[in-house]
Short mmCIF file of C-alpha atoms in Angstrom, two decimals:
data_model
loop_
_atom_site.label_atom_id
_atom_site.label_comp_id
_atom_site.label_asym_id
_atom_site.label_seq_id
_atom_site.Cartn_x
_atom_site.Cartn_y
_atom_site.Cartn_z
CA MET A 1 91.97 -119.24 20.75
CA SER A 2 94.81 -116.89 19.83
CA ASP A 3 95.10 -113.30 21.05
CA GLU A 4 94.84 -112.09 17.44
CA VAL A 5 91.39 -113.67 17.05
CA GLU A 6 90.24 -112.20 20.38
CA ARG A 7 91.25 -108.68 19.32
CA ALA A 8 89.61 -109.00 15.89
CA ALA A 9 86.17 -109.95 17.20
CA THR A 10 83.78 -107.32 18.52
CA PRO A 11 81.35 -108.06 21.36
CA LEU A 12 78.49 -108.24 18.83
CA VAL A 13 80.37 -110.78 16.68
CA ASP A 14 81.29 -112.80 19.78
CA GLU A 15 77.66 -112.95 20.92
CA ALA A 16 76.31 -113.73 17.44
CA VAL A 17 78.88 -116.52 16.99
CA LYS A 18 77.95 -118.08 20.34
CA LYS A 19 74.28 -118.30 19.31
CA ALA A 20 74.82 -119.30 15.67
CA ALA A 21 73.34 -122.48 14.27
CA VAL A 22 73.16 -121.27 10.66
CA CYS A 23 75.47 -118.87 8.87
CA TRP A 24 75.60 -117.46 5.36
CA VAL A 25 79.05 -117.76 3.83
CA SER A 26 80.30 -116.10 0.66
CA VAL A 27 83.68 -116.95 -0.86
CA ASP A 28 85.47 -114.55 -3.26
CA GLY A 29 82.42 -112.32 -3.66
CA GLY A 30 80.30 -115.23 -4.87
CA PRO A 31 76.78 -116.03 -3.76
CA ALA A 32 76.23 -116.67 -0.07
CA TYR A 33 75.29 -120.20 0.96
CA GLY A 34 73.28 -120.96 4.08
CA LEU A 35 75.31 -123.48 6.09
CA TRP A 36 74.77 -125.37 9.32
CA CYS A 37 77.57 -124.49 11.73
CA LEU A 38 78.78 -125.15 15.25
CA PRO A 39 80.29 -122.40 17.43
CA LEU A 40 83.51 -123.38 19.21
CA ASP A 41 86.07 -121.14 20.93
CA GLY A 42 84.90 -117.91 19.25
CA ALA A 43 84.84 -119.39 15.74
CA LEU A 44 82.37 -121.32 13.61
CA LEU A 45 83.00 -124.88 12.41
CA VAL A 46 81.45 -125.98 9.12
CA VAL A 47 81.58 -129.43 7.53
CA SER A 48 81.06 -129.82 3.78
CA GLY A 49 81.74 -132.34 1.06
CA PRO A 50 80.40 -135.70 -0.13
CA GLY A 51 77.24 -136.61 1.75
CA GLU A 52 77.29 -133.28 3.60
CA GLN A 53 76.28 -129.71 2.79
CA SER A 54 77.64 -127.97 -0.28
CA ALA A 55 79.98 -125.02 0.28
CA PRO A 56 81.66 -124.32 -3.09
CA GLY A 57 85.21 -122.99 -2.72
CA LEU A 58 85.18 -122.82 1.07
CA ALA A 59 87.57 -125.73 1.71
CA ASP A 60 90.36 -124.12 -0.32
CA ALA A 61 89.66 -120.48 0.56
CA GLY A 62 91.80 -118.36 2.84
CA ALA A 63 89.05 -115.85 3.55
CA ALA A 64 85.28 -115.61 3.38
CA GLU A 65 82.47 -113.28 4.37
CA VAL A 66 80.08 -114.53 7.07
CA THR A 67 76.62 -113.16 7.84
CA LEU A 68 74.75 -114.06 11.01
CA ARG A 69 71.19 -113.42 12.09
CA GLY A 70 69.84 -112.27 15.42
CA ASP A 71 67.03 -113.49 17.66
CA HIS A 72 64.49 -111.70 15.44
CA GLY A 73 65.62 -113.73 12.40
CA GLY A 74 67.12 -110.77 10.53
CA ARG A 75 70.72 -110.06 9.60
CA ILE A 76 72.61 -108.38 12.45
CA VAL A 77 76.27 -108.64 11.48
CA THR A 78 78.52 -109.44 8.54
CA TRP A 79 82.21 -110.05 9.14
CA PRO A 80 85.26 -111.15 7.20
CA ALA A 81 86.53 -114.55 8.31
CA ARG A 82 89.87 -116.32 8.14
CA VAL A 83 89.22 -119.81 6.82
CA THR A 84 91.30 -122.68 8.18
CA ARG A 85 90.79 -126.24 7.01
CA LEU A 86 91.26 -128.80 9.76
CA ARG A 87 93.07 -131.89 8.44
CA PRO A 88 92.29 -135.45 9.53
CA GLY A 89 94.86 -136.72 12.00
CA SER A 90 95.79 -133.27 13.29
CA GLU A 91 95.25 -132.34 16.93
CA GLU A 92 92.64 -129.76 15.91
CA TRP A 93 90.73 -132.39 13.89
CA GLU A 94 90.82 -134.89 16.75
CA THR A 95 89.35 -132.26 19.09
CA ALA A 96 86.78 -130.60 16.81
CA ALA A 97 85.48 -133.36 14.51
CA PRO A 98 83.83 -135.46 17.26
CA LEU A 99 82.12 -132.34 18.65
CA VAL A 100 80.75 -131.40 15.24
CA ALA A 101 79.67 -134.98 14.53
CA ALA A 102 77.83 -135.19 17.86
CA LYS A 103 75.76 -132.12 16.94
CA ARG A 104 75.07 -133.26 13.36
CA LEU A 105 71.33 -133.80 12.98
CA ASN A 106 70.01 -136.91 11.23
CA ALA A 107 73.45 -138.48 11.06
CA PRO A 108 73.41 -142.16 10.16
CA GLY A 109 75.18 -144.22 12.81
CA PRO A 110 77.40 -143.20 15.70
CA SER A 111 79.45 -140.00 15.59
CA ALA A 112 82.76 -141.93 15.54
CA ASP A 113 81.69 -143.57 12.27
CA LEU A 114 80.70 -140.18 10.89
CA VAL A 115 84.12 -138.70 11.71
CA ALA A 116 85.81 -141.69 10.04
CA ARG A 117 83.63 -141.23 6.93
CA TRP A 118 84.50 -137.52 6.77
CA ALA A 119 88.21 -138.37 6.85
CA ALA A 120 87.93 -141.21 4.32
CA GLU A 121 85.74 -139.36 1.81
CA GLY A 122 87.65 -136.07 1.93
CA CYS A 123 84.99 -133.95 3.59
CA ALA A 124 86.22 -130.53 4.66
CA LEU A 125 85.97 -129.40 8.27
CA THR A 126 86.68 -125.67 8.22
CA ARG A 127 87.00 -123.08 10.97
CA LEU A 128 85.72 -119.56 10.27
CA SER A 129 87.52 -117.17 12.63
CA PRO A 130 86.46 -113.50 12.86
CA ALA A 131 88.83 -110.99 11.29
CA ALA A 132 88.71 -107.22 11.80
CA GLY A 133 86.10 -105.21 9.94
CA ALA A 134 82.66 -106.39 11.07
CA VAL A 135 79.68 -104.51 9.60
CA ALA A 136 76.63 -104.09 11.84
CA GLY A 137 73.72 -101.79 12.63
CA ALA A 138 73.32 -98.76 10.38
CA ASP A 139 76.29 -99.87 8.26
CA LEU A 140 74.39 -102.94 6.97
CA PRO A 141 72.63 -102.52 3.61
CA ALA A 142 69.15 -101.04 4.09
CA GLY A 143 67.56 -102.82 1.12
CA SER A 144 66.81 -106.45 0.55
CA LEU A 145 69.65 -108.65 -0.61
CA ALA A 146 67.25 -111.32 -1.85
CA GLU A 147 68.32 -113.07 -5.04
CA GLN A 148 66.56 -115.19 -7.63
CA PRO A 149 66.67 -118.90 -6.78
CA ARG A 150 69.76 -120.61 -8.19
CA GLU A 151 69.53 -123.28 -10.87
CA THR A 152 69.46 -126.77 -9.38
CA PRO A 153 69.09 -130.31 -10.66
CA VAL A 154 66.52 -130.92 -7.93
CA VAL A 155 63.10 -130.11 -9.32
CA ARG A 156 59.64 -130.85 -8.02
CA ALA A 157 57.00 -131.28 -10.73
CA THR A 158 53.96 -129.06 -10.35
CA ARG A 159 50.73 -131.05 -10.53
CA LYS A 160 47.18 -129.91 -11.10
CA PRO A 161 45.24 -129.32 -7.90
CA PHE A 162 43.28 -132.32 -6.67
CA ARG A 163 39.49 -132.01 -6.64
CA LEU A 164 37.15 -134.21 -4.68
CA HIS A 165 34.08 -133.27 -6.66
CA ARG A 166 33.11 -131.92 -10.01
CA VAL A 167 32.62 -128.17 -10.15
CA ARG A 168 29.36 -127.11 -11.84
CA ARG A 169 29.50 -124.24 -14.21
CA ARG A 170 26.62 -121.79 -14.44
#
């Protein structure tokens, strides 16, 4: 980890990153996406792409906004992040990709095969490093930031409730 990253992170960000399993990432002011992540060396690693989670625009972004939750389940800190894409074959990829693959839940096959698939299919392994300017405590928005559900091609049909017996009417 570089000295610049160490100076940019506050103790709250450091602690939240260490405990993170899920983060909400927004790119270019767009909607935030909940993403599975892995903390490593004061940064978060996120894998996205074919067969993995969807993170629109993250792979090509230079910056993003990351929100993390605390032990109580609520938002505790939002911080700007420097986004770095780790490329297959690089030293960083060779170090980080197997660690991320080993922690990937419900992965089909061994982690070495998963890493090879990520490289072959063009999946993005990105590092989100804290930059200066974290927002926490009283500086966080007081109101709800809940949004309407986004449109999706995945739809579950609503069926009539099942009844075991006939209901008599009076």
